[in-house]
PDB file of C-alpha atoms and ligand atoms in Angstrom:
ATOM      1  CA  MET A   1       0.887  -2.444 -17.532  1.00 90.00           C
ATOM      2  CA  GLU A   2      -0.003  -0.022 -14.756  1.00 98.00           C
ATOM      3  CA  ARG A   3      -2.599  -0.554 -12.053  1.00 98.00           C
ATOM      4  CA  THR A   4      -4.270   2.166 -10.056  1.00 98.00           C
ATOM      5  CA  LEU A   5      -6.300   1.871  -6.883  1.00 99.00           C
ATOM      6  CA  ILE A   6      -9.415   4.017  -7.132  1.00 99.00           C
ATOM      7  CA  LEU A   7     -11.674   4.599  -4.147  1.00 99.00           C
ATOM      8  CA  VAL A   8     -15.098   6.195  -4.259  1.00 99.00           C
ATOM      9  CA  LYS A   9     -14.821   7.795  -0.831  1.00 99.00           C
ATOM     10  CA  PRO A  10     -17.702   7.806   1.712  1.00 99.00           C
ATOM     11  CA  ASP A  11     -19.033  11.176   0.489  1.00 99.00           C
ATOM     12  CA  GLY A  12     -19.291   9.808  -3.055  1.00 99.00           C
ATOM     13  CA  VAL A  13     -21.226   6.779  -1.796  1.00 99.00           C
ATOM     14  CA  GLN A  14     -23.504   8.825   0.504  1.00 99.00           C
ATOM     15  CA  ARG A  15     -24.255  11.366  -2.223  1.00 99.00           C
ATOM     16  CA  GLY A  16     -25.300   8.683  -4.677  1.00 99.00           C
ATOM     17  CA  LEU A  17     -22.373   9.343  -7.000  1.00 99.00           C
ATOM     18  CA  MET A  18     -20.940   5.820  -7.219  1.00 99.00           C
ATOM     19  CA  GLY A  19     -22.278   5.143 -10.707  1.00 98.00           C
ATOM     20  CA  GLU A  20     -21.297   8.601 -11.949  1.00 98.00           C
ATOM     21  CA  ILE A  21     -17.731   8.237 -10.673  1.00 98.00           C
ATOM     22  CA  ILE A  22     -17.251   4.636 -11.796  1.00 98.00           C
ATOM     23  CA  GLY A  23     -18.709   5.597 -15.179  1.00 98.00           C
ATOM     24  CA  ARG A  24     -16.046   8.259 -15.704  1.00 98.00           C
ATOM     25  CA  PHE A  25     -13.262   5.654 -15.541  1.00 98.00           C
ATOM     26  CA  GLU A  26     -15.259   3.134 -17.527  1.00 98.00           C
ATOM     27  CA  ARG A  27     -15.992   5.609 -20.329  1.00 98.00           C
ATOM     28  CA  ARG A  28     -12.413   6.859 -20.325  1.00 97.00           C
ATOM     29  CA  GLY A  29     -11.251   3.428 -21.428  1.00 97.00           C
ATOM     30  CA  LEU A  30      -9.532   2.124 -18.338  1.00 98.00           C
ATOM     31  CA  LYS A  31     -10.084  -1.573 -17.674  1.00 98.00           C
ATOM     32  CA  LEU A  32     -11.651  -2.696 -14.403  1.00 98.00           C
ATOM     33  CA  VAL A  33      -9.913  -5.707 -12.872  1.00 98.00           C
ATOM     34  CA  GLY A  34     -11.188  -5.601  -9.285  1.00 99.00           C
ATOM     35  CA  MET A  35     -14.035  -4.094  -7.302  1.00 99.00           C
ATOM     36  CA  LYS A  36     -15.446  -4.345  -3.776  1.00 98.00           C
ATOM     37  CA  PHE A  37     -17.826  -2.417  -1.508  1.00 99.00           C
ATOM     38  CA  ILE A  38     -16.312  -2.224   1.956  1.00 98.00           C
ATOM     39  CA  LEU A  39     -16.187  -0.377   5.215  1.00 98.00           C
ATOM     40  CA  MET A  40     -12.484   0.336   5.688  1.00 99.00           C
ATOM     41  CA  SER A  41     -11.073  -0.541   9.102  1.00 98.00           C
ATOM     42  CA  THR A  42      -8.980   2.049  10.924  1.00 98.00           C
ATOM     43  CA  GLU A  43      -6.007  -0.268  10.442  1.00 98.00           C
ATOM     44  CA  LEU A  44      -6.468  -0.383   6.659  1.00 98.00           C
ATOM     45  CA  ALA A  45      -6.996   3.405   6.556  1.00 98.00           C
ATOM     46  CA  GLU A  46      -3.798   3.977   8.525  1.00 98.00           C
ATOM     47  CA  ARG A  47      -1.835   1.694   6.205  1.00 98.00           C
ATOM     48  CA  HIS A  48      -3.339   3.280   3.102  1.00 98.00           C
ATOM     49  CA  TYR A  49      -2.604   6.828   4.298  1.00 98.00           C
ATOM     50  CA  ALA A  50       0.689   6.035   6.088  1.00 98.00           C
ATOM     51  CA  VAL A  51       2.572   8.691   4.059  1.00 97.00           C
ATOM     52  CA  HIS A  52       0.316  11.382   5.531  1.00 98.00           C
ATOM     53  CA  GLN A  53       0.905  10.395   9.155  1.00 98.00           C
ATOM     54  CA  GLY A  54       1.875  13.484  11.167  1.00 98.00           C
ATOM     55  CA  ARG A  55       0.136  15.926   8.806  1.00 98.00           C
ATOM     56  CA  PRO A  56      -2.419  18.239  10.479  1.00 98.00           C
ATOM     57  CA  PHE A  57      -5.297  16.697   8.509  1.00 98.00           C
ATOM     58  CA  TYR A  58      -4.280  13.065   9.136  1.00 98.00           C
ATOM     59  CA  ASN A  59      -6.735  12.221  11.956  1.00 98.00           C
ATOM     60  CA  ASP A  60      -9.659  13.806  10.092  1.00 98.00           C
ATOM     61  CA  LEU A  61      -8.628  11.951   6.949  1.00 98.00           C
ATOM     62  CA  VAL A  62      -8.675   8.549   8.685  1.00 98.00           C
ATOM     63  CA  GLU A  63     -12.013   9.421  10.282  1.00 98.00           C
ATOM     64  CA  TYR A  64     -13.441  10.538   6.904  1.00 98.00           C
ATOM     65  CA  ILE A  65     -12.347   7.471   4.961  1.00 98.00           C
ATOM     66  CA  THR A  66     -13.675   5.093   7.651  1.00 98.00           C
ATOM     67  CA  SER A  67     -16.937   7.032   8.226  1.00 98.00           C
ATOM     68  CA  GLY A  68     -18.957   4.966   5.749  1.00 98.00           C
ATOM     69  CA  PRO A  69     -18.577   2.442   2.963  1.00 99.00           C
ATOM     70  CA  VAL A  70     -16.267   2.970   0.008  1.00 99.00           C
ATOM     71  CA  VAL A  71     -16.047   1.358  -3.412  1.00 99.00           C
ATOM     72  CA  ALA A  72     -12.507   0.054  -3.870  1.00 99.00           C
ATOM     73  CA  MET A  73     -11.450  -0.653  -7.431  1.00 99.00           C
ATOM     74  CA  ALA A  74      -8.396  -1.735  -9.361  1.00 99.00           C
ATOM     75  CA  TRP A  75      -8.191  -0.326 -12.882  1.00 98.00           C
ATOM     76  CA  GLU A  76      -5.546  -1.395 -15.330  1.00 98.00           C
ATOM     77  CA  GLY A  77      -3.957  -0.049 -18.466  1.00 96.00           C
ATOM     78  CA  LYS A  78      -0.995   1.611 -20.097  1.00 96.00           C
ATOM     79  CA  GLU A  79      -0.535   4.993 -18.368  1.00 98.00           C
ATOM     80  CA  ALA A  80      -3.463   4.194 -16.060  1.00 98.00           C
ATOM     81  CA  ILE A  81      -2.002   6.364 -13.273  1.00 98.00           C
ATOM     82  CA  THR A  82      -1.773   9.562 -15.323  1.00 98.00           C
ATOM     83  CA  ALA A  83      -5.106   9.003 -17.047  1.00 98.00           C
ATOM     84  CA  ALA A  84      -6.915   8.391 -13.754  1.00 98.00           C
ATOM     85  CA  ARG A  85      -5.245  11.285 -11.926  1.00 98.00           C
ATOM     86  CA  ASN A  86      -6.204  13.646 -14.757  1.00 98.00           C
ATOM     87  CA  SER A  87      -9.793  12.428 -14.700  1.00 98.00           C
ATOM     88  CA  ILE A  88      -9.891  12.886 -10.909  1.00 99.00           C
ATOM     89  CA  GLY A  89      -8.529  16.454 -10.877  1.00 99.00           C
ATOM     90  CA  ALA A  90      -6.615  18.507  -8.302  1.00 98.00           C
ATOM     91  CA  THR A  91      -6.766  17.544  -4.623  1.00 98.00           C
ATOM     92  CA  ASN A  92      -8.795  20.639  -3.726  1.00 98.00           C
ATOM     93  CA  PRO A  93     -12.053  20.422  -5.717  1.00 98.00           C
ATOM     94  CA  VAL A  94     -12.493  24.206  -5.956  1.00 98.00           C
ATOM     95  CA  GLU A  95      -9.178  24.340  -7.806  1.00 98.00           C
ATOM     96  CA  ALA A  96      -9.813  21.233  -9.913  1.00 98.00           C
ATOM     97  CA  SER A  97     -10.531  21.806 -13.598  1.00 98.00           C
ATOM     98  CA  ALA A  98     -14.079  21.583 -14.840  1.00 98.00           C
ATOM     99  CA  GLY A  99     -14.565  18.239 -16.528  1.00 98.00           C
ATOM    100  CA  THR A 100     -12.743  16.366 -13.771  1.00 99.00           C
ATOM    101  CA  ILE A 101     -14.606  14.370 -11.109  1.00 99.00           C
ATOM    102  CA  ARG A 102     -13.571  16.705  -8.295  1.00 99.00           C
ATOM    103  CA  GLY A 103     -14.008  19.823 -10.433  1.00 99.00           C
ATOM    104  CA  ASP A 104     -17.512  18.829 -11.472  1.00 99.00           C
ATOM    105  CA  LEU A 105     -18.808  17.289  -8.252  1.00 98.00           C
ATOM    106  CA  GLY A 106     -16.902  18.640  -5.241  1.00 98.00           C
ATOM    107  CA  MET A 107     -16.392  21.779  -3.136  1.00 98.00           C
ATOM    108  CA  GLU A 108     -14.033  20.860  -0.245  1.00 98.00           C
ATOM    109  CA  ILE A 109     -10.577  19.325   0.065  1.00 98.00           C
ATOM    110  CA  GLY A 110     -11.809  17.195   2.978  1.00 98.00           C
ATOM    111  CA  ARG A 111     -14.711  15.905   0.846  1.00 98.00           C
ATOM    112  CA  ASN A 112     -13.020  15.279  -2.457  1.00 99.00           C
ATOM    113  CA  LEU A 113     -14.927  12.157  -3.426  1.00 99.00           C
ATOM    114  CA  VAL A 114     -12.261   9.932  -4.883  1.00 98.00           C
ATOM    115  CA  HIS A 115      -8.781   8.515  -4.415  1.00 99.00           C
ATOM    116  CA  GLY A 116      -6.365   7.541  -7.174  1.00 99.00           C
ATOM    117  CA  SER A 117      -2.814   6.217  -6.836  1.00 98.00           C
ATOM    118  CA  ASP A 118      -0.104   8.781  -7.614  1.00 98.00           C
ATOM    119  CA  SER A 119       2.652   6.622  -9.169  1.00 98.00           C
ATOM    120  CA  ALA A 120       3.050   3.273 -10.894  1.00 98.00           C
ATOM    121  CA  GLU A 121       4.858   1.912  -7.845  1.00 98.00           C
ATOM    122  CA  ASN A 122       2.176   3.105  -5.425  1.00 98.00           C
ATOM    123  CA  GLY A 123      -0.528   1.808  -7.749  1.00 98.00           C
ATOM    124  CA  LEU A 124       0.769  -1.754  -7.447  1.00 98.00           C
ATOM    125  CA  LYS A 125       1.313  -1.365  -3.706  1.00 98.00           C
ATOM    126  CA  GLU A 126      -2.135   0.093  -3.023  1.00 98.00           C
ATOM    127  CA  VAL A 127      -3.953  -2.447  -5.198  1.00 98.00           C
ATOM    128  CA  SER A 128      -2.248  -5.258  -3.278  1.00 98.00           C
ATOM    129  CA  LEU A 129      -3.246  -3.630   0.025  1.00 98.00           C
ATOM    130  CA  PHE A 130      -6.932  -3.899  -0.942  1.00 99.00           C
ATOM    131  CA  PHE A 131      -6.992  -6.997  -3.166  1.00 98.00           C
ATOM    132  CA  SER A 132      -5.396 -10.422  -3.160  1.00 98.00           C
ATOM    133  CA  GLU A 133      -4.190 -11.608  -6.600  1.00 96.00           C
ATOM    134  CA  GLU A 134      -7.105 -14.125  -6.667  1.00 98.00           C
ATOM    135  CA  GLU A 135      -9.610 -11.296  -6.306  1.00 98.00           C
ATOM    136  CA  LEU A 136      -8.340  -9.594  -9.454  1.00 98.00           C
ATOM    137  CA  VAL A 137      -9.934 -10.631 -12.734  1.00 98.00           C
ATOM    138  CA  ALA A 138      -7.985 -11.205 -15.946  1.00 97.00           C
ATOM    139  CA  TRP A 139     -10.388 -10.748 -18.860  1.00 98.00           C
ATOM    140  CA  ASP A 140     -10.412  -9.838 -22.536  1.00 97.00           C
ATOM    141  CA  ARG A 141     -12.348  -6.731 -23.434  1.00 97.00           C
ATOM    142  CA  VAL A 142     -14.007  -7.035 -26.822  1.00 98.00           C
ATOM    143  CA  THR A 143     -13.753  -3.270 -27.446  1.00 97.00           C
ATOM    144  CA  GLU A 144      -9.999  -3.241 -26.820  1.00 97.00           C
ATOM    145  CA  GLU A 145      -9.004  -2.468 -30.418  1.00 97.00           C
ATOM    146  CA  TRP A 146     -11.367   0.541 -30.475  1.00 98.00           C
ATOM    147  CA  ILE A 147      -9.681   1.978 -27.372  1.00 97.00           C
ATOM    148  CA  ARG A 148      -6.045   1.017 -27.988  1.00 95.00           C
ATOM    149  CA  GLU A 149      -4.236   1.322 -31.286  1.00 94.00           C
TER     150      GLU A 149
HETATM  151  P1  IDP B 201      -4.677  13.239  -3.536  1.00 84.35           P
HETATM  152  O1  IDP B 201      -5.885  12.503  -3.007  1.00 84.35           O
HETATM  153  O2  IDP B 201      -5.064  14.246  -4.579  1.00 84.35           O
HETATM  154  O3  IDP B 201      -3.570  12.326  -3.988  1.00 84.35           O
HETATM  155  P2  IDP B 201      -3.029  13.772  -1.203  1.00 84.35           P
HETATM  156  O4  IDP B 201      -2.119  14.949  -1.068  1.00 84.35           O
HETATM  157  O5  IDP B 201      -2.416  12.443  -1.411  1.00 84.35           O
HETATM  158  O6  IDP B 201      -4.104  14.111  -2.333  1.00 84.35           O
HETATM  159  O7  IDP B 201      -3.918  13.739   0.127  1.00 84.35           O
HETATM  160  C1  IDP B 201      -4.676  12.588   0.444  1.00 84.35           C
HETATM  161  C2  IDP B 201      -6.054  13.031   0.887  1.00 84.35           C
HETATM  162  O8  IDP B 201      -5.945  13.740   2.104  1.00 84.35           O
HETATM  163  C3  IDP B 201      -6.770  14.014  -0.048  1.00 84.35           C
HETATM  164  O9  IDP B 201      -7.432  13.385  -1.121  1.00 84.35           O
HETATM  165  C4  IDP B 201      -7.742  14.673   0.906  1.00 84.35           C
HETATM  166  O10 IDP B 201      -8.868  13.821   1.142  1.00 84.35           O
HETATM  167  C5  IDP B 201      -6.925  14.772   2.166  1.00 84.35           C
HETATM  168  N1  IDP B 201      -6.223  16.044   2.281  1.00 84.35           N
HETATM  169  C6  IDP B 201      -5.080  16.419   1.678  1.00 84.35           C
HETATM  170  N2  IDP B 201      -4.717  17.656   2.019  1.00 84.35           N
HETATM  171  C7  IDP B 201      -5.663  18.081   2.881  1.00 84.35           C
HETATM  172  C8  IDP B 201      -5.860  19.305   3.613  1.00 84.35           C
HETATM  173  O11 IDP B 201      -5.086  20.239   3.528  1.00 84.35           O
HETATM  174  N3  IDP B 201      -6.978  19.355   4.398  1.00 84.35           N
HETATM  175  C9  IDP B 201      -7.870  18.332   4.511  1.00 84.35           C
HETATM  176  N4  IDP B 201      -7.712  17.173   3.855  1.00 84.35           N
HETATM  177  C10 IDP B 201      -6.622  17.048   3.053  1.00 84.35           C
HETATM  178 MG1   MG B 202      -2.442  10.977  -2.870  1.00 84.35          MG
END
């Protein structure tokens, strides 16, 4: 079972797109197992984006992600990483396909609304960076058999 960390970034929150973005994953059929509304500390942002340290956009990225509250979520499911990444769309919203979150709602790479883990391994790692195991909810979804064969 894969887990992906999804963030509604500060621009998504400020623009009133939290419900819209969360709804995309909910309607897709992914299963929510954790959610919190937080202001990320610089330390958490630096840990989360450690792989991008040294890139020209790194400082702006840390500033952006800590500039206002985010919705941090853990979504679970078979192939959750691929499904979520495809629903999110390409990193640069102007190149993202229509129908994706970024392709429908964004215009700038530095304001691309949402984060999603890029591999099964990173999904587990990132979820555990934002959530303790006790904060994650194990629950049975009554619609499961209408979503999964
Ligand atoms: P991803 O979010 O699609 O996985 P990554 O390459 O992991 O994209 O980059 C992490 C985040 O860093 C992006 O979502 C975006 O907010 C920011 N970013 C990436 N490349 C650039 C850039 O060239 N300019 C400005 N921001 C960038
Ligand atoms: Mg990434």
